Short mmCIF file of C-alpha atoms in Angstrom, two decimals:
data_model
loop_
_atom_site.label_atom_id
_atom_site.label_comp_id
_atom_site.label_asym_id
_atom_site.label_seq_id
_atom_site.Cartn_x
_atom_site.Cartn_y
_atom_site.Cartn_z
CA UNK A 1 -14.54 5.01 44.34
CA UNK A 2 -11.70 7.41 43.82
CA UNK A 3 -12.57 10.73 42.21
CA UNK A 4 -9.09 11.10 40.80
CA UNK A 5 -8.76 11.37 37.03
CA UNK A 6 -5.96 9.81 35.02
CA UNK A 7 -3.90 12.32 33.11
CA UNK A 8 -4.55 12.36 29.35
CA UNK A 9 -1.66 11.98 26.92
CA UNK A 10 0.22 15.15 26.11
CA UNK A 11 -0.72 16.66 22.77
CA UNK A 12 2.14 17.77 20.51
CA UNK A 13 2.49 19.69 17.28
CA UNK A 14 5.28 18.56 14.95
CA UNK A 15 6.26 20.97 12.20
CA UNK A 16 7.31 20.22 8.66
CA UNK A 17 10.86 21.25 9.55
CA UNK A 18 10.95 18.61 12.29
CA UNK A 19 9.45 15.98 9.97
CA UNK A 20 12.08 16.77 7.37
CA UNK A 21 14.90 16.47 9.90
CA UNK A 22 13.73 12.96 10.79
CA UNK A 23 13.13 11.69 7.25
CA UNK A 24 15.54 13.58 4.98
CA UNK A 25 18.15 11.38 3.35
CA UNK A 26 16.91 8.20 5.05
CA UNK A 27 15.46 6.65 1.92
CA UNK A 28 16.25 3.03 2.73
CA UNK A 29 14.96 3.35 6.29
CA UNK A 30 11.71 4.98 5.16
CA UNK A 31 11.23 2.37 2.45
CA UNK A 32 11.72 -0.34 5.07
CA UNK A 33 9.03 1.24 7.27
CA UNK A 34 6.64 1.35 4.31
CA UNK A 35 7.39 -2.28 3.43
CA UNK A 36 6.73 -3.33 7.03
CA UNK A 37 3.37 -1.52 6.94
CA UNK A 38 2.42 -3.32 3.73
CA UNK A 39 3.26 -6.65 5.37
CA UNK A 40 1.10 -5.80 8.39
CA UNK A 41 -1.70 -4.86 6.01
CA UNK A 42 -1.28 -8.10 4.06
CA UNK A 43 -1.51 -10.02 7.33
CA UNK A 44 -4.89 -8.41 8.05
CA UNK A 45 -3.77 -6.38 11.09
CA UNK A 46 -4.98 -3.01 9.81
CA UNK A 47 -8.21 -1.08 9.35
CA UNK A 48 -8.16 1.07 6.24
CA UNK A 49 -11.67 2.21 5.28
CA UNK A 50 -12.43 4.05 2.05
CA UNK A 51 -11.09 7.57 1.75
CA UNK A 52 -13.65 10.37 1.83
CA UNK A 53 -13.42 12.98 -0.92
CA UNK A 54 -14.66 16.47 -0.07
CA UNK A 55 -15.36 18.18 -3.39
CA UNK A 56 -16.58 21.67 -4.19
CA UNK A 57 -19.14 22.57 -6.89
CA UNK A 58 -17.53 26.00 -7.35
CA UNK A 59 -13.95 24.57 -7.43
CA UNK A 60 -14.24 21.33 -9.44
CA UNK A 61 -10.49 20.77 -9.79
CA UNK A 62 -9.91 20.91 -6.04
CA UNK A 63 -10.56 18.42 -3.29
CA UNK A 64 -9.73 17.56 0.30
CA UNK A 65 -9.42 13.89 1.22
CA UNK A 66 -9.82 12.24 4.62
CA UNK A 67 -7.91 8.98 5.10
CA UNK A 68 -8.78 7.34 8.44
CA UNK A 69 -6.78 4.24 9.33
CA UNK A 70 -5.54 1.95 12.09
CA UNK A 71 -2.19 0.19 12.00
CA UNK A 72 -1.49 -2.86 14.16
CA UNK A 73 1.75 -4.69 14.73
CA UNK A 74 4.63 -3.57 16.91
CA UNK A 75 4.01 0.14 16.33
CA UNK A 76 0.25 0.29 16.64
CA UNK A 77 -1.41 3.66 16.11
CA UNK A 78 -4.73 5.05 14.89
CA UNK A 79 -5.23 8.28 13.05
CA UNK A 80 -6.37 10.41 10.15
CA UNK A 81 -4.65 12.15 7.24
CA UNK A 82 -6.43 15.25 5.95
CA UNK A 83 -4.87 16.24 2.62
CA UNK A 84 -5.93 18.89 0.13
CA UNK A 85 -5.20 19.09 -3.58
CA UNK A 86 -5.68 22.53 -5.10
CA UNK A 87 -3.95 22.51 -8.52
CA UNK A 88 -4.46 26.25 -9.02
CA UNK A 89 -1.97 26.83 -6.19
CA UNK A 90 0.88 26.09 -8.59
CA UNK A 91 0.24 29.22 -10.66
CA UNK A 92 0.38 31.26 -7.44
CA UNK A 93 3.74 29.77 -6.48
CA UNK A 94 2.35 27.44 -3.80
CA UNK A 95 2.57 23.65 -3.71
CA UNK A 96 -0.54 21.90 -4.98
CA UNK A 97 -0.99 19.76 -1.86
CA UNK A 98 -1.03 20.50 1.86
CA UNK A 99 -1.78 18.09 4.67
CA UNK A 100 -1.90 17.34 8.36
CA UNK A 101 -1.79 13.97 10.11
CA UNK A 102 -3.47 13.26 13.45
CA UNK A 103 -2.13 10.37 15.52
CA UNK A 104 -4.39 8.79 18.16
CA UNK A 105 -3.40 6.69 21.15
CA UNK A 106 -4.85 3.17 20.62
CA UNK A 107 -5.36 2.71 24.37
CA UNK A 108 -7.42 5.84 25.07
CA UNK A 109 -8.34 7.25 21.66
CA UNK A 110 -6.87 10.59 22.67
CA UNK A 111 -5.03 12.48 19.94
CA UNK A 112 -1.29 12.38 20.55
CA UNK A 113 -0.06 14.78 17.92
CA UNK A 114 -0.75 16.84 14.83
CA UNK A 115 2.02 16.60 12.24
CA UNK A 116 2.59 18.60 9.09
CA UNK A 117 2.09 15.83 6.57
CA UNK A 118 2.82 16.93 3.02
CA UNK A 119 6.37 15.63 3.50
CA UNK A 120 5.14 12.40 5.09
CA UNK A 121 2.63 11.92 2.26
CA UNK A 122 5.25 12.52 -0.44
CA UNK A 123 7.79 10.30 1.31
CA UNK A 124 5.43 7.37 1.76
CA UNK A 125 4.25 7.67 -1.85
CA UNK A 126 7.82 7.74 -3.14
CA UNK A 127 8.93 4.92 -0.86
CA UNK A 128 6.00 2.80 -2.04
CA UNK A 129 6.96 3.48 -5.67
CA UNK A 130 10.64 2.69 -5.08
CA UNK A 131 9.74 -0.51 -3.22
CA UNK A 132 7.43 -1.61 -6.04
CA UNK A 133 10.03 -0.78 -8.68
CA UNK A 134 12.62 -2.92 -6.93
CA UNK A 135 10.37 -5.90 -6.27
CA UNK A 136 8.63 -5.86 -9.65
CA UNK A 137 11.99 -5.71 -11.44
CA UNK A 138 13.06 -9.03 -9.95
CA UNK A 139 13.00 -11.71 -12.62
CA UNK A 140 13.12 -9.23 -15.50
CA UNK A 141 15.76 -6.91 -16.90
CA UNK A 142 16.24 -4.00 -14.52
CA UNK A 143 15.16 -0.71 -16.13
CA UNK A 144 18.00 1.54 -17.28
CA UNK A 145 16.00 4.42 -18.79
CA UNK A 146 13.57 6.35 -16.59
CA UNK A 147 10.85 8.72 -17.76
CA UNK A 148 8.87 11.18 -15.63
CA UNK A 149 5.40 12.15 -16.85
CA UNK A 150 4.45 15.04 -14.57
CA UNK A 151 7.10 16.99 -12.68
CA UNK A 152 5.79 18.17 -9.31
CA UNK A 153 6.80 17.40 -5.74
CA UNK A 154 5.83 13.73 -5.99
CA UNK A 155 8.01 13.19 -9.07
CA UNK A 156 10.93 14.81 -7.27
CA UNK A 157 10.46 12.60 -4.22
CA UNK A 158 10.16 9.46 -6.35
CA UNK A 159 13.41 10.33 -8.12
CA UNK A 160 15.12 10.93 -4.77
CA UNK A 161 13.88 7.61 -3.37
CA UNK A 162 14.91 5.70 -6.48
CA UNK A 163 18.38 7.22 -6.31
CA UNK A 164 18.54 6.77 -2.54
CA UNK A 165 17.70 3.07 -2.74
CA UNK A 166 20.37 2.22 -5.27
CA UNK A 167 18.85 2.88 -8.69
CA UNK A 168 21.14 4.15 -11.43
CA UNK A 169 19.89 5.09 -14.88
CA UNK A 170 21.69 5.54 -18.18
CA UNK A 171 19.26 8.26 -19.25
CA UNK A 172 16.23 10.18 -18.01
CA UNK A 173 13.28 11.66 -19.88
CA UNK A 174 10.85 14.35 -18.80
CA UNK A 175 7.46 15.42 -20.13
CA UNK A 176 4.86 17.83 -18.77
CA UNK A 177 2.09 19.88 -20.32
CA UNK A 178 4.11 22.91 -19.19
CA UNK A 179 7.40 23.04 -21.07
CA UNK A 180 8.78 25.43 -18.45
CA UNK A 181 7.95 23.01 -15.63
CA UNK A 182 9.48 20.13 -17.57
CA UNK A 183 12.68 22.11 -18.11
CA UNK A 184 12.75 23.01 -14.43
CA UNK A 185 12.56 19.34 -13.50
CA UNK A 186 15.30 18.50 -16.00
CA UNK A 187 17.47 21.15 -14.34
CA UNK A 188 16.73 19.54 -10.97
CA UNK A 189 17.81 16.14 -12.33
CA UNK A 190 21.10 17.66 -13.49
CA UNK A 191 21.66 19.31 -10.09
CA UNK A 192 20.88 16.01 -8.37
CA UNK A 193 23.77 14.42 -10.25
CA UNK A 194 21.71 12.26 -12.61
CA UNK A 195 24.20 10.52 -14.91
CA UNK A 196 23.69 10.29 -18.64
CA UNK A 197 21.47 12.36 -20.87
CA UNK A 198 18.36 14.16 -19.58
CA UNK A 199 15.84 14.82 -22.36
CA UNK A 200 12.79 17.08 -22.25
CA UNK A 201 10.36 15.42 -24.65
CA UNK A 202 7.88 17.23 -26.86
CA UNK A 203 5.13 14.63 -26.42
CA UNK A 204 4.06 11.70 -24.28
CA UNK A 205 4.58 8.99 -26.89
CA UNK A 206 8.31 9.61 -27.28
CA UNK A 207 8.76 9.76 -23.50
CA UNK A 208 7.01 6.41 -22.97
CA UNK A 209 8.67 4.61 -25.88
CA UNK A 210 12.13 5.74 -24.75
CA UNK A 211 11.69 4.67 -21.08
CA UNK A 212 11.96 1.28 -19.38
CA UNK A 213 10.57 2.73 -16.15
CA UNK A 214 7.76 5.27 -16.56
CA UNK A 215 6.60 7.36 -13.61
CA UNK A 216 3.16 8.97 -13.90
CA UNK A 217 2.81 11.73 -11.31
CA UNK A 218 0.24 14.10 -12.76
CA UNK A 219 -2.98 15.73 -11.58
CA UNK A 220 -5.01 14.23 -14.44
CA UNK A 221 -8.67 13.65 -13.67
CA UNK A 222 -9.33 11.29 -16.59
CA UNK A 223 -7.30 9.11 -18.96
CA UNK A 224 -5.17 10.89 -21.55
CA UNK A 225 -2.80 8.08 -22.63
CA UNK A 226 -4.83 5.91 -24.98
CA UNK A 227 -2.56 3.72 -27.12
CA UNK A 228 -1.33 0.35 -25.76
CA UNK A 229 1.23 0.20 -28.59
CA UNK A 230 3.25 2.91 -26.85
CA UNK A 231 4.01 0.27 -24.19
CA UNK A 232 4.99 -2.44 -26.67
CA UNK A 233 8.53 -2.60 -25.24
CA UNK A 234 7.04 -3.87 -21.92
CA UNK A 235 8.14 -1.15 -19.51
CA UNK A 236 7.54 -1.07 -15.78
CA UNK A 237 4.99 1.69 -15.08
CA UNK A 238 4.56 3.41 -11.72
CA UNK A 239 1.04 4.76 -12.19
CA UNK A 240 1.08 6.87 -9.04
CA UNK A 241 -1.53 9.38 -10.20
CA UNK A 242 -4.00 6.58 -11.03
CA UNK A 243 -6.03 8.28 -13.76
CA UNK A 244 -3.64 8.71 -16.69
CA UNK A 245 -4.12 5.42 -18.57
CA UNK A 246 -7.08 4.45 -20.75
CA UNK A 247 -8.75 1.08 -20.06
CA UNK A 248 -7.18 -0.30 -23.26
CA UNK A 249 -3.70 0.30 -21.80
CA UNK A 250 -4.66 -1.24 -18.45
CA UNK A 251 -6.20 -4.33 -20.04
CA UNK A 252 -3.09 -5.00 -22.12
CA UNK A 253 -0.80 -5.08 -19.07
CA UNK A 254 -0.07 -7.00 -15.90
CA UNK A 255 -1.66 -4.95 -13.12
CA UNK A 256 -0.46 -4.81 -9.52
CA UNK A 257 -2.14 -2.64 -6.88
CA UNK A 258 -1.58 -1.84 -3.23
CA UNK A 259 -5.21 -2.65 -2.32
CA UNK A 260 -7.83 -3.90 -4.76
CA UNK A 261 -10.89 -2.30 -3.16
CA UNK A 262 -9.25 1.10 -2.84
CA UNK A 263 -7.83 1.19 -6.36
CA UNK A 264 -11.00 0.18 -8.19
CA UNK A 265 -13.19 3.14 -7.31
CA UNK A 266 -13.43 6.92 -7.69
CA UNK A 267 -12.93 6.88 -11.45
CA UNK A 268 -9.40 5.53 -11.48
CA UNK A 269 -8.08 3.95 -14.67
CA UNK A 270 -8.57 0.52 -13.12
CA UNK A 271 -12.11 1.41 -12.08
CA UNK A 272 -12.89 2.44 -15.67
CA UNK A 273 -11.38 -0.82 -16.93
CA UNK A 274 -13.60 -2.78 -14.54
CA UNK A 275 -16.63 -0.91 -15.82
CA UNK A 276 -15.56 -1.69 -19.38
CA UNK A 277 -15.20 -5.47 -18.97
CA UNK A 278 -17.47 -6.14 -15.99
CA UNK A 279 -14.89 -7.99 -13.88
CA UNK A 280 -11.58 -7.61 -12.06
CA UNK A 281 -9.70 -10.45 -13.73
CA UNK A 282 -7.19 -7.97 -15.18
CA UNK A 283 -5.89 -7.23 -11.66
CA UNK A 284 -3.22 -9.85 -11.11
CA UNK A 285 -2.44 -9.17 -7.46
CA UNK A 286 -1.17 -6.79 -4.81
CA UNK A 287 2.23 -5.54 -3.81
CA UNK A 288 1.97 -7.77 -0.75
CA UNK A 289 1.59 -10.75 -3.10
CA UNK A 290 4.85 -9.67 -4.74
CA UNK A 291 6.54 -9.22 -1.36
CA UNK A 292 5.63 -12.71 -0.17
CA UNK A 293 6.51 -14.32 -3.49
CA UNK A 294 3.06 -15.48 -4.58
CA UNK A 295 3.06 -13.15 -7.61
CA UNK A 296 5.87 -12.94 -10.16
CA UNK A 297 4.82 -10.70 -13.06
CA UNK A 298 5.89 -11.97 -16.50
CA UNK A 299 8.56 -10.14 -18.44
CA UNK A 300 6.71 -10.22 -21.78
CA UNK A 301 4.03 -7.66 -20.90
CA UNK A 302 4.00 -4.14 -19.49
CA UNK A 303 3.69 -4.15 -15.70
CA UNK A 304 1.62 -1.36 -14.16
CA UNK A 305 1.76 -0.63 -10.43
CA UNK A 306 -1.23 1.47 -9.35
CA UNK A 307 -1.06 2.49 -5.67
CA UNK A 308 -4.10 4.25 -4.24
CA UNK A 309 -2.01 5.36 -1.27
CA UNK A 310 -3.11 3.75 1.97
CA UNK A 311 -3.57 5.76 5.16
CA UNK A 312 -1.70 3.10 7.11
CA UNK A 313 1.51 4.17 5.34
CA UNK A 314 1.07 7.73 6.59
CA UNK A 315 0.45 6.40 10.08
CA UNK A 316 3.56 4.24 9.97
CA UNK A 317 5.80 7.14 8.98
CA UNK A 318 4.01 9.58 11.26
CA UNK A 319 4.45 7.28 14.25
CA UNK A 320 8.14 6.92 13.38
CA UNK A 321 8.54 10.71 13.29
CA UNK A 322 6.61 11.14 16.55
CA UNK A 323 8.64 8.48 18.36
CA UNK A 324 11.93 9.90 17.08
CA UNK A 325 11.11 13.46 18.16
CA UNK A 326 9.77 12.28 21.54
CA UNK A 327 12.81 10.12 22.27
CA UNK A 328 15.02 13.12 21.50
CA UNK A 329 13.07 15.13 24.11
CA UNK A 330 12.03 17.67 21.46
CA UNK A 331 8.23 17.36 21.38
CA UNK A 332 6.45 20.72 21.28
CA UNK A 333 3.62 20.00 23.70
CA UNK A 334 0.53 22.22 23.81
CA UNK A 335 -0.10 22.81 27.51
CA UNK A 336 -3.72 22.51 28.58
CA UNK A 337 -4.90 21.25 25.19
CA UNK A 338 -7.28 18.81 26.93
CA UNK A 339 -9.03 21.06 29.40
CA UNK A 340 -12.42 19.75 30.54
CA UNK A 341 -11.41 16.44 32.14
CA UNK A 342 -13.87 16.09 35.06
CA UNK A 343 -16.96 14.04 34.33
CA UNK A 344 -19.20 15.80 36.83
CA UNK A 345 -17.55 19.19 36.92
#
């Protein structure tokens, strides 16, 4: 038997600047990649186990989440996203979230790359929201007034992906617990060329009632929007932050998720609604059901899209970034990263 050892894959590090160069401005392309990943997931060619939440007794508002996943299809890859959420960073001038993504070779299991992943995470979240907004608007009047509840990085990315995939709004509303942050986001909307009036609202009710498309992108840990009557005009709600809406609001709406098992756990609004009524009948289907035409939400109720955020979406975008950088001959390979390769020394 030969004592020769096959060479392991090269291990690369891909910076946030490189990720941004690949993804920036390519909103339709990124949304297409996310849609393709959802279709692979709907076909059963993925492994997406529950996320693991690392929490800290001395820092109850903070957490680090591990999202392992495996994506099949034409661009198969395995991997893990490791993303932290430390809300107190904002007061210190740092972004709340930071993340890395590890890609693994499906053939050998060897890690291929470590990518800065806060941009990938924000882009896949925003692309998922833009995709859902487009598909869930089919068969009902397309929203003309958008409202942003929460004004961080995710809200900015969602706005950019909506605009970059063809959405135009007659007006925009903004609300945040911090008036200064809300005004800063309104200034961003003006700089981004948002047509029509941009209003900073004094409270959540007026924001919701004046919006046909409501984007929740907060760091709320428990429901704070309680009244279903605020949604009596049947808006489309992108409930990206998952924990803003009371069970009463959820139960009065048509509910679409990205994955039922993932969304109904960890104290999400849908999880609380399930605990309230003892069943999941209020969940009408998944985004994949909408994509393949088996679910058409009615126009006479609010429609709430609640995406947990699947690790396969990070893998899909991460693999796209890795392939793009590699094909350009620009991978930053760490020489000798895999060192002890001889079984018997």
